[in-house]
C-alpha positions as YAML, in Angstrom:
chain: A
units: angstrom
residues:
- id: 1
  name: MET
  ca: [-0.01, 0.01, 0.00]
- id: 2
  name: LYS
  ca: [1.16, 3.52, -0.80]
- id: 3
  name: TYR
  ca: [0.27, 6.09, 1.83]
- id: 4
  name: ASP
  ca: [-0.50, 9.65, 0.97]
- id: 5
  name: SER
  ca: [1.74, 10.64, 3.82]
- id: 6
  name: ILE
  ca: [4.02, 8.83, 6.27]
- id: 7
  name: VAL
  ca: [4.63, 10.75, 9.52]
- id: 8
  name: ILE
  ca: [7.79, 9.80, 11.41]
- id: 9
  name: GLY
  ca: [7.18, 10.68, 15.05]
- id: 10
  name: ALA
  ca: [4.10, 10.47, 17.21]
- id: 11
  name: GLY
  ca: [4.67, 13.71, 19.23]
- id: 12
  name: ALA
  ca: [2.25, 16.65, 19.24]
- id: 13
  name: ALA
  ca: [3.65, 17.86, 15.90]
- id: 14
  name: GLY
  ca: [3.41, 14.53, 14.09]
- id: 15
  name: MET
  ca: [-0.06, 13.64, 15.34]
- id: 16
  name: THR
  ca: [-1.41, 17.15, 14.63]
- id: 17
  name: ALA
  ca: [-0.08, 16.87, 11.09]
- id: 18
  name: ALA
  ca: [-1.77, 13.48, 10.68]
- id: 19
  name: LEU
  ca: [-4.96, 14.92, 12.08]
- id: 20
  name: ASN
  ca: [-5.26, 17.60, 9.52]
- id: 21
  name: ILE
  ca: [-4.14, 15.43, 6.62]
- id: 22
  name: LEU
  ca: [-6.70, 12.79, 7.56]
- id: 23
  name: ARG
  ca: [-9.50, 15.45, 7.64]
- id: 24
  name: ASN
  ca: [-8.69, 16.19, 4.06]
- id: 25
  name: GLY
  ca: [-9.41, 12.60, 3.11]
- id: 26
  name: LYS
  ca: [-5.81, 11.41, 2.76]
- id: 27
  name: SER
  ca: [-4.33, 8.23, 4.13]
- id: 28
  name: VAL
  ca: [-1.62, 8.39, 6.83]
- id: 29
  name: LEU
  ca: [0.75, 6.03, 8.53]
- id: 30
  name: ILE
  ca: [2.43, 7.16, 11.73]
- id: 31
  name: ILE
  ca: [5.68, 5.58, 12.76]
- id: 32
  name: GLU
  ca: [6.98, 6.02, 16.27]
- id: 33
  name: LYS
  ca: [9.99, 4.31, 17.89]
- id: 34
  name: GLU
  ca: [9.39, 5.02, 21.58]
- id: 35
  name: GLN
  ca: [6.28, 6.61, 23.23]
- id: 36
  name: ILE
  ca: [3.12, 8.33, 22.09]
- id: 37
  name: GLY
  ca: [3.46, 12.09, 22.64]
- id: 38
  name: GLY
  ca: [7.19, 12.37, 22.53]
- id: 39
  name: GLN
  ca: [8.73, 14.85, 25.04]
- id: 40
  name: ILE
  ca: [5.39, 16.41, 26.01]
- id: 41
  name: ALA
  ca: [4.29, 13.03, 27.43]
- id: 42
  name: SER
  ca: [6.98, 13.40, 30.15]
- id: 43
  name: CYS
  ca: [5.69, 16.94, 31.10]
- id: 44
  name: PRO
  ca: [3.89, 16.88, 34.42]
- id: 45
  name: LYS
  ca: [1.72, 19.89, 33.52]
- id: 46
  name: VAL
  ca: [0.73, 21.64, 30.41]
- id: 47
  name: GLU
  ca: [-0.53, 25.18, 31.13]
- id: 48
  name: ASN
  ca: [0.34, 27.17, 28.01]
- id: 49
  name: PHE
  ca: [-1.89, 25.64, 25.38]
- id: 50
  name: PRO
  ca: [-4.85, 27.79, 24.27]
- id: 51
  name: SER
  ca: [-8.29, 26.80, 25.73]
- id: 52
  name: ILE
  ca: [-6.78, 24.23, 28.14]
- id: 53
  name: LYS
  ca: [-6.18, 25.72, 31.60]
- id: 54
  name: GLU
  ca: [-4.25, 22.69, 32.83]
- id: 55
  name: THR
  ca: [-3.66, 19.13, 31.82]
- id: 56
  name: SER
  ca: [-0.80, 16.56, 31.93]
- id: 57
  name: GLY
  ca: [1.37, 15.70, 29.05]
- id: 58
  name: VAL
  ca: [0.17, 12.18, 29.16]
- id: 59
  name: ALA
  ca: [-3.52, 13.21, 28.97]
- id: 60
  name: PHE
  ca: [-2.85, 15.62, 26.19]
- id: 61
  name: SER
  ca: [-0.96, 13.09, 24.14]
- id: 62
  name: THR
  ca: [-3.54, 10.32, 24.70]
- id: 63
  name: ASN
  ca: [-6.42, 12.50, 23.76]
- id: 64
  name: LEU
  ca: [-4.68, 13.59, 20.48]
- id: 65
  name: PHE
  ca: [-3.65, 9.98, 19.70]
- id: 66
  name: ASN
  ca: [-7.24, 8.79, 20.13]
- id: 67
  name: GLN
  ca: [-8.52, 11.69, 17.98]
- id: 68
  name: VAL
  ca: [-6.11, 10.72, 15.16]
- id: 69
  name: MET
  ca: [-6.83, 7.03, 15.30]
- id: 70
  name: ALA
  ca: [-10.63, 7.68, 15.26]
- id: 71
  name: LEU
  ca: [-10.07, 9.41, 11.84]
- id: 72
  name: GLY
  ca: [-8.49, 6.29, 10.39]
- id: 73
  name: ALA
  ca: [-4.72, 6.72, 10.88]
- id: 74
  name: GLU
  ca: [-2.52, 3.66, 10.86]
- id: 75
  name: PHE
  ca: [0.10, 3.41, 13.56]
- id: 76
  name: THR
  ca: [3.17, 1.31, 14.16]
- id: 77
  name: LEU
  ca: [5.91, 1.20, 16.80]
- id: 78
  name: GLU
  ca: [9.07, 0.80, 14.81]
- id: 79
  name: GLU
  ca: [12.41, 2.64, 14.29]
- id: 80
  name: VAL
  ca: [13.10, 4.28, 10.99]
- id: 81
  name: LEU
  ca: [16.40, 3.30, 9.61]
- id: 82
  name: GLU
  ca: [16.38, 4.79, 6.09]
- id: 83
  name: VAL
  ca: [14.39, 7.14, 3.90]
- id: 84
  name: LYS
  ca: [14.90, 7.22, 0.13]
- id: 85
  name: LYS
  ca: [13.21, 9.08, -2.58]
- id: 86
  name: GLU
  ca: [12.23, 6.63, -5.21]
- id: 87
  name: SER
  ca: [10.58, 9.05, -7.68]
- id: 88
  name: ASP
  ca: [8.69, 12.33, -7.83]
- id: 89
  name: GLU
  ca: [5.64, 10.50, -6.41]
- id: 90
  name: SER
  ca: [7.05, 8.23, -3.77]
- id: 91
  name: PHE
  ca: [9.48, 7.71, -0.88]
- id: 92
  name: ILE
  ca: [10.54, 4.32, 0.51]
- id: 93
  name: VAL
  ca: [10.74, 4.27, 4.36]
- id: 94
  name: THR
  ca: [12.65, 1.36, 5.88]
- id: 95
  name: THR
  ca: [12.25, 0.42, 9.49]
- id: 96
  name: ASP
  ca: [13.69, -2.29, 11.67]
- id: 97
  name: TYR
  ca: [10.67, -4.43, 10.87]
- id: 98
  name: ALA
  ca: [9.29, -3.52, 7.47]
- id: 99
  name: THR
  ca: [9.33, -1.25, 4.37]
- id: 100
  name: TYR
  ca: [6.65, 1.36, 3.61]
- id: 101
  name: ILE
  ca: [5.97, 3.57, 0.58]
- id: 102
  name: GLY
  ca: [4.53, 7.10, 0.93]
- id: 103
  name: ARG
  ca: [3.76, 9.90, -1.51]
- id: 104
  name: THR
  ca: [5.06, 12.33, 1.02]
- id: 105
  name: VAL
  ca: [7.02, 12.05, 4.32]
- id: 106
  name: ILE
  ca: [6.93, 14.25, 7.35]
- id: 107
  name: ILE
  ca: [9.94, 14.26, 9.74]
- id: 108
  name: ALA
  ca: [8.54, 14.93, 13.26]
- id: 109
  name: THR
  ca: [11.17, 13.13, 15.35]
- id: 110
  name: GLY
  ca: [11.54, 15.85, 18.00]
- id: 111
  name: ALA
  ca: [14.65, 15.92, 20.17]
- id: 112
  name: SER
  ca: [16.13, 13.69, 22.90]
- id: 113
  name: HIS
  ca: [17.27, 14.50, 26.40]
- id: 114
  name: ASN
  ca: [20.74, 15.81, 26.60]
- id: 115
  name: LYS
  ca: [23.14, 13.76, 28.86]
- id: 116
  name: ILE
  ca: [25.43, 15.70, 31.29]
- id: 117
  name: ASN
  ca: [28.34, 13.35, 30.43]
- id: 118
  name: LYS
  ca: [29.79, 13.17, 33.97]
- id: 119
  name: PRO
  ca: [31.18, 10.04, 35.80]
- id: 120
  name: GLY
  ca: [28.42, 8.03, 37.40]
- id: 121
  name: GLU
  ca: [25.70, 8.99, 34.96]
- id: 122
  name: GLU
  ca: [24.94, 5.21, 34.51]
- id: 123
  name: LEU
  ca: [24.01, 4.80, 38.26]
- id: 124
  name: LYS
  ca: [20.50, 3.78, 39.22]
- id: 125
  name: GLY
  ca: [18.78, 6.95, 40.45]
- id: 126
  name: VAL
  ca: [19.95, 9.10, 37.57]
- id: 127
  name: SER
  ca: [16.94, 9.97, 35.40]
- id: 128
  name: TYR
  ca: [15.76, 12.35, 32.71]
- id: 129
  name: CYS
  ca: [12.08, 12.01, 33.50]
- id: 130
  name: ALA
  ca: [10.65, 13.09, 36.80]
- id: 131
  name: LEU
  ca: [7.14, 12.12, 35.77]
- id: 132
  name: CYS
  ca: [8.31, 8.58, 35.10]
- id: 133
  name: ASP
  ca: [10.77, 7.91, 37.90]
- id: 134
  name: GLY
  ca: [9.87, 10.51, 40.59]
- id: 135
  name: PRO
  ca: [7.35, 8.42, 42.44]
- id: 136
  name: PHE
  ca: [10.04, 5.82, 43.32]
- id: 137
  name: TYR
  ca: [11.71, 8.37, 45.61]
- id: 138
  name: LYS
  ca: [8.80, 9.37, 47.81]
- id: 139
  name: GLY
  ca: [10.21, 10.71, 51.12]
- id: 140
  name: GLU
  ca: [13.78, 10.89, 49.86]
- id: 141
  name: ASP
  ca: [16.21, 13.67, 49.11]
- id: 142
  name: VAL
  ca: [16.45, 14.28, 45.33]
- id: 143
  name: ALA
  ca: [18.23, 16.78, 43.06]
- id: 144
  name: VAL
  ca: [17.21, 18.47, 39.85]
- id: 145
  name: ILE
  ca: [20.04, 19.69, 37.50]
- id: 146
  name: GLY
  ca: [18.94, 22.57, 35.18]
- id: 147
  name: ASP
  ca: [17.56, 26.05, 35.10]
- id: 148
  name: ALA
  ca: [14.82, 26.29, 32.47]
- id: 149
  name: ASN
  ca: [11.10, 25.28, 32.23]
- id: 150
  name: THR
  ca: [11.62, 21.52, 32.27]
- id: 151
  name: ALA
  ca: [13.83, 21.67, 35.25]
- id: 152
  name: LEU
  ca: [11.40, 24.02, 37.04]
- id: 153
  name: GLN
  ca: [8.46, 21.71, 36.33]
- id: 154
  name: TYR
  ca: [10.33, 18.66, 37.42]
- id: 155
  name: ALA
  ca: [11.24, 20.34, 40.84]
- id: 156
  name: ILE
  ca: [7.69, 21.49, 41.38]
- id: 157
  name: LEU
  ca: [6.37, 18.02, 40.70]
- id: 158
  name: LEU
  ca: [8.98, 16.33, 42.90]
- id: 159
  name: SER
  ca: [8.30, 18.65, 45.79]
- id: 160
  name: GLY
  ca: [4.92, 16.89, 46.21]
- id: 161
  name: TYR
  ca: [6.45, 13.71, 47.42]
- id: 162
  name: ALA
  ca: [10.18, 14.03, 47.98]
- id: 163
  name: LYS
  ca: [11.54, 15.08, 51.40]
- id: 164
  name: THR
  ca: [13.76, 17.70, 49.90]
- id: 165
  name: VAL
  ca: [14.35, 18.84, 46.34]
- id: 166
  name: HIS
  ca: [17.76, 20.34, 45.71]
- id: 167
  name: PHE
  ca: [17.56, 22.56, 42.69]
- id: 168
  name: CYS
  ca: [21.09, 22.88, 41.23]
- id: 169
  name: MET
  ca: [21.94, 25.69, 38.66]
- id: 170
  name: LEU
  ca: [25.23, 26.27, 36.73]
- id: 171
  name: PHE
  ca: [24.49, 29.99, 36.61]
- id: 172
  name: ASP
  ca: [22.96, 32.52, 38.93]
- id: 173
  name: ARG
  ca: [19.63, 33.09, 37.14]
- id: 174
  name: PHE
  ca: [16.69, 31.11, 35.88]
- id: 175
  name: PHE
  ca: [15.90, 30.70, 32.26]
- id: 176
  name: GLY
  ca: [12.29, 29.61, 32.53]
- id: 177
  name: ASP
  ca: [8.82, 31.29, 32.71]
- id: 178
  name: LYS
  ca: [8.26, 33.75, 35.54]
- id: 179
  name: ILE
  ca: [5.21, 31.97, 36.71]
- id: 180
  name: LEU
  ca: [7.09, 28.70, 37.19]
- id: 181
  name: VAL
  ca: [10.05, 30.47, 38.87]
- id: 182
  name: ASP
  ca: [7.71, 32.23, 41.29]
- id: 183
  name: ARG
  ca: [5.95, 29.02, 42.18]
- id: 184
  name: LEU
  ca: [9.20, 27.20, 42.81]
- id: 185
  name: LEU
  ca: [10.52, 29.98, 45.10]
- id: 186
  name: ASN
  ca: [7.45, 29.60, 47.34]
- id: 187
  name: ILE
  ca: [7.83, 25.79, 47.95]
- id: 188
  name: PRO
  ca: [9.30, 25.23, 51.38]
- id: 189
  name: ASN
  ca: [11.03, 21.91, 50.69]
- id: 190
  name: VAL
  ca: [12.92, 23.17, 47.67]
- id: 191
  name: LYS
  ca: [16.51, 24.41, 48.20]
- id: 192
  name: ILE
  ca: [18.16, 26.34, 45.43]
- id: 193
  name: TYR
  ca: [21.87, 26.35, 44.67]
- id: 194
  name: LYS
  ca: [23.43, 28.68, 42.19]
- id: 195
  name: ASN
  ca: [26.74, 28.71, 40.32]
- id: 196
  name: ILE
  ca: [27.59, 25.08, 40.94]
- id: 197
  name: SER
  ca: [28.95, 22.70, 38.35]
- id: 198
  name: LEU
  ca: [28.24, 18.92, 38.65]
- id: 199
  name: GLU
  ca: [31.49, 17.01, 38.47]
- id: 200
  name: GLU
  ca: [30.68, 13.50, 39.54]
- id: 201
  name: MET
  ca: [27.72, 11.26, 40.58]
- id: 202
  name: LYS
  ca: [28.81, 8.88, 43.30]
- id: 203
  name: GLY
  ca: [27.56, 5.45, 44.42]
- id: 204
  name: ASP
  ca: [28.11, 1.77, 44.06]
- id: 205
  name: LYS
  ca: [25.18, 0.61, 41.87]
- id: 206
  name: ASN
  ca: [22.68, 3.13, 43.22]
- id: 207
  name: LEU
  ca: [23.29, 6.93, 43.35]
- id: 208
  name: SER
  ca: [24.26, 8.12, 46.87]
- id: 209
  name: SER
  ca: [25.68, 11.63, 46.38]
- id: 210
  name: LEU
  ca: [26.56, 14.44, 43.90]
- id: 211
  name: HIS
  ca: [29.92, 16.29, 43.85]
- id: 212
  name: PHE
  ca: [29.93, 19.83, 42.67]
- id: 213
  name: ILE
  ca: [32.42, 22.69, 42.26]
- id: 214
  name: ASN
  ca: [31.31, 26.24, 42.98]
- id: 215
  name: THR
  ca: [32.11, 28.23, 39.79]
- id: 216
  name: LYS
  ca: [32.67, 31.46, 41.68]
- id: 217
  name: THR
  ca: [34.87, 30.28, 44.62]
- id: 218
  name: ASN
  ca: [36.16, 26.98, 43.18]
- id: 219
  name: GLU
  ca: [35.16, 25.22, 46.38]
- id: 220
  name: PRO
  ca: [33.92, 21.63, 46.41]
- id: 221
  name: PHE
  ca: [30.39, 20.92, 47.42]
- id: 222
  name: ASP
  ca: [28.54, 17.62, 48.02]
- id: 223
  name: LEU
  ca: [24.91, 16.70, 48.26]
- id: 224
  name: ASP
  ca: [23.65, 13.33, 49.59]
- id: 225
  name: VAL
  ca: [20.71, 12.36, 47.37]
- id: 226
  name: LYS
  ca: [18.99, 9.14, 46.27]
- id: 227
  name: ALA
  ca: [17.99, 10.47, 42.81]
- id: 228
  name: CYS
  ca: [19.12, 13.11, 40.37]
- id: 229
  name: PHE
  ca: [16.81, 14.34, 37.57]
- id: 230
  name: ILE
  ca: [18.74, 15.97, 34.73]
- id: 231
  name: ALA
  ca: [16.95, 18.60, 32.64]
- id: 232
  name: ILE
  ca: [19.59, 20.38, 30.58]
- id: 233
  name: GLY
  ca: [17.90, 20.60, 27.24]
- id: 234
  name: GLU
  ca: [17.45, 18.43, 24.19]
- id: 235
  name: SER
  ca: [19.17, 17.61, 20.88]
- id: 236
  name: PRO
  ca: [17.77, 16.28, 17.63]
- id: 237
  name: LYS
  ca: [18.94, 13.03, 16.00]
- id: 238
  name: THR
  ca: [18.80, 13.60, 12.15]
- id: 239
  name: GLU
  ca: [21.54, 11.36, 10.74]
- id: 240
  name: VAL
  ca: [19.06, 9.16, 9.03]
- id: 241
  name: PHE
  ca: [17.80, 12.04, 6.86]
- id: 242
  name: LYS
  ca: [21.11, 13.87, 6.22]
- id: 243
  name: ASP
  ca: [21.32, 13.08, 2.52]
- id: 244
  name: LEU
  ca: [17.78, 14.51, 1.87]
- id: 245
  name: VAL
  ca: [17.92, 17.73, 4.04]
- id: 246
  name: ASP
  ca: [20.05, 20.71, 4.92]
- id: 247
  name: ARG
  ca: [20.88, 21.06, 8.64]
- id: 248
  name: ASP
  ca: [22.06, 23.58, 11.13]
- id: 249
  name: ARG
  ca: [23.59, 22.12, 14.29]
- id: 250
  name: ASN
  ca: [21.65, 18.88, 13.32]
- id: 251
  name: TYR
  ca: [18.32, 20.81, 13.25]
- id: 252
  name: ILE
  ca: [16.63, 20.51, 9.86]
- id: 253
  name: LEU
  ca: [16.19, 23.53, 7.67]
- id: 254
  name: THR
  ca: [12.79, 24.15, 5.94]
- id: 255
  name: ASN
  ca: [11.07, 27.07, 4.21]
- id: 256
  name: GLU
  ca: [7.95, 28.66, 5.60]
- id: 257
  name: ASN
  ca: [5.80, 25.89, 4.11]
- id: 258
  name: MET
  ca: [7.79, 23.34, 6.21]
- id: 259
  name: GLU
  ca: [9.35, 21.87, 3.03]
- id: 260
  name: THR
  ca: [12.95, 20.61, 3.04]
- id: 261
  name: LYS
  ca: [15.21, 20.75, 0.06]
- id: 262
  name: THR
  ca: [13.71, 17.50, -1.13]
- id: 263
  name: LYS
  ca: [10.33, 17.72, -2.83]
- id: 264
  name: GLY
  ca: [7.70, 15.98, -0.79]
- id: 265
  name: LEU
  ca: [9.69, 15.77, 2.33]
- id: 266
  name: TYR
  ca: [8.56, 18.06, 5.19]
- id: 267
  name: CYS
  ca: [9.90, 18.72, 8.70]
- id: 268
  name: ILE
  ca: [8.00, 19.99, 11.70]
- id: 269
  name: GLY
  ca: [8.22, 20.43, 15.49]
- id: 270
  name: ASP
  ca: [11.35, 20.42, 17.72]
- id: 271
  name: VAL
  ca: [13.59, 18.73, 15.16]
- id: 272
  name: ARG
  ca: [13.18, 21.78, 12.82]
- id: 273
  name: SER
  ca: [15.62, 24.69, 12.93]
- id: 274
  name: LYS
  ca: [13.59, 27.64, 14.52]
- id: 275
  name: GLN
  ca: [13.71, 30.03, 17.43]
- id: 276
  name: VAL
  ca: [10.78, 28.92, 19.59]
- id: 277
  name: ARG
  ca: [10.10, 25.28, 20.51]
- id: 278
  name: GLN
  ca: [6.82, 24.98, 22.33]
- id: 279
  name: LEU
  ca: [3.60, 22.92, 22.05]
- id: 280
  name: THR
  ca: [1.87, 25.71, 20.22]
- id: 281
  name: THR
  ca: [4.70, 26.07, 17.66]
- id: 282
  name: ALA
  ca: [4.81, 22.33, 17.05]
- id: 283
  name: CYS
  ca: [1.12, 22.35, 16.24]
- id: 284
  name: SER
  ca: [1.51, 25.43, 14.04]
- id: 285
  name: ASP
  ca: [4.33, 23.69, 12.02]
- id: 286
  name: ALA
  ca: [2.05, 20.74, 11.66]
- id: 287
  name: ALA
  ca: [-0.98, 22.60, 10.47]
- id: 288
  name: ILE
  ca: [1.13, 24.43, 7.83]
- id: 289
  name: ALA
  ca: [2.72, 21.27, 6.54]
- id: 290
  name: ALA
  ca: [-0.57, 19.44, 6.44]
- id: 291
  name: PHE
  ca: [-2.20, 22.18, 4.47]
- id: 292
  name: ASN
  ca: [0.52, 22.19, 1.84]
- id: 293
  name: ILE
  ca: [0.62, 18.40, 1.64]
- id: 294
  name: SER
  ca: [-3.15, 18.19, 1.14]
- id: 295
  name: LYS
  ca: [-3.14, 20.93, -1.37]
- id: 296
  name: ASN
  ca: [-0.26, 19.38, -3.38]
- id: 297
  name: LEU
  ca: [-1.63, 15.86, -3.31]
- id: 298
  name: SER
  ca: [-5.03, 17.10, -4.48]
...
């Protein structure tokens, strides 16, 4: 079967694109290698999406997935290994299980959590998802490494069941939304540390402590914690598409129609080179790509 569009990635961008293409009577296959919703599924609270005062990332992702599937999307959990343009009218998408043919392809693979690359990062207790692993550390001392929105949300979530949340920042200022910063500053069991650089995570098999260096005084500093949640940004993985796209720091370049340099190949969401990466901008990218795909296929 040849699909009108193959969407690689089932995050907010990919599913929103599928939603709009399906509404125009086209066939869509969504390929996802990990989890429905992508990064937003790990977000404890979503509070900046129009018309929704507050929801969880899991609830948002589940509702969107159900909406898309109800419209007739096909879905598979597989990893895309190769994308080739066969002709002006078709692409061949090869996964670890099968091969699919699509008239168009949308890259919506998002970005992956950055690792901090310090000794001990492999220890049990080191995590990149507070929503997933936070509940295992109820009543314990935990740490959050970061200074932007994800780190702020992680610390706020963890404060609900951890004994103490140690919020550790490399610089002396926050880089997140003021509403989240204000909320964090008013939580009694959150302790904030500025200008400290993580040097090592210590422990046998399980994390037991973190070793820091103060970047202002060069003095060593240690924290005894059972868990450390790292939230220092994300990076895209786009090697699979490198022969079909132009990239800037591994982010894929598109025009305003979300088209890459290869005709019929589109890119949307966090994997795309752009200034703002939020849920609303992912959906905006998706709507634009879907409109142009539907128009061109018709």
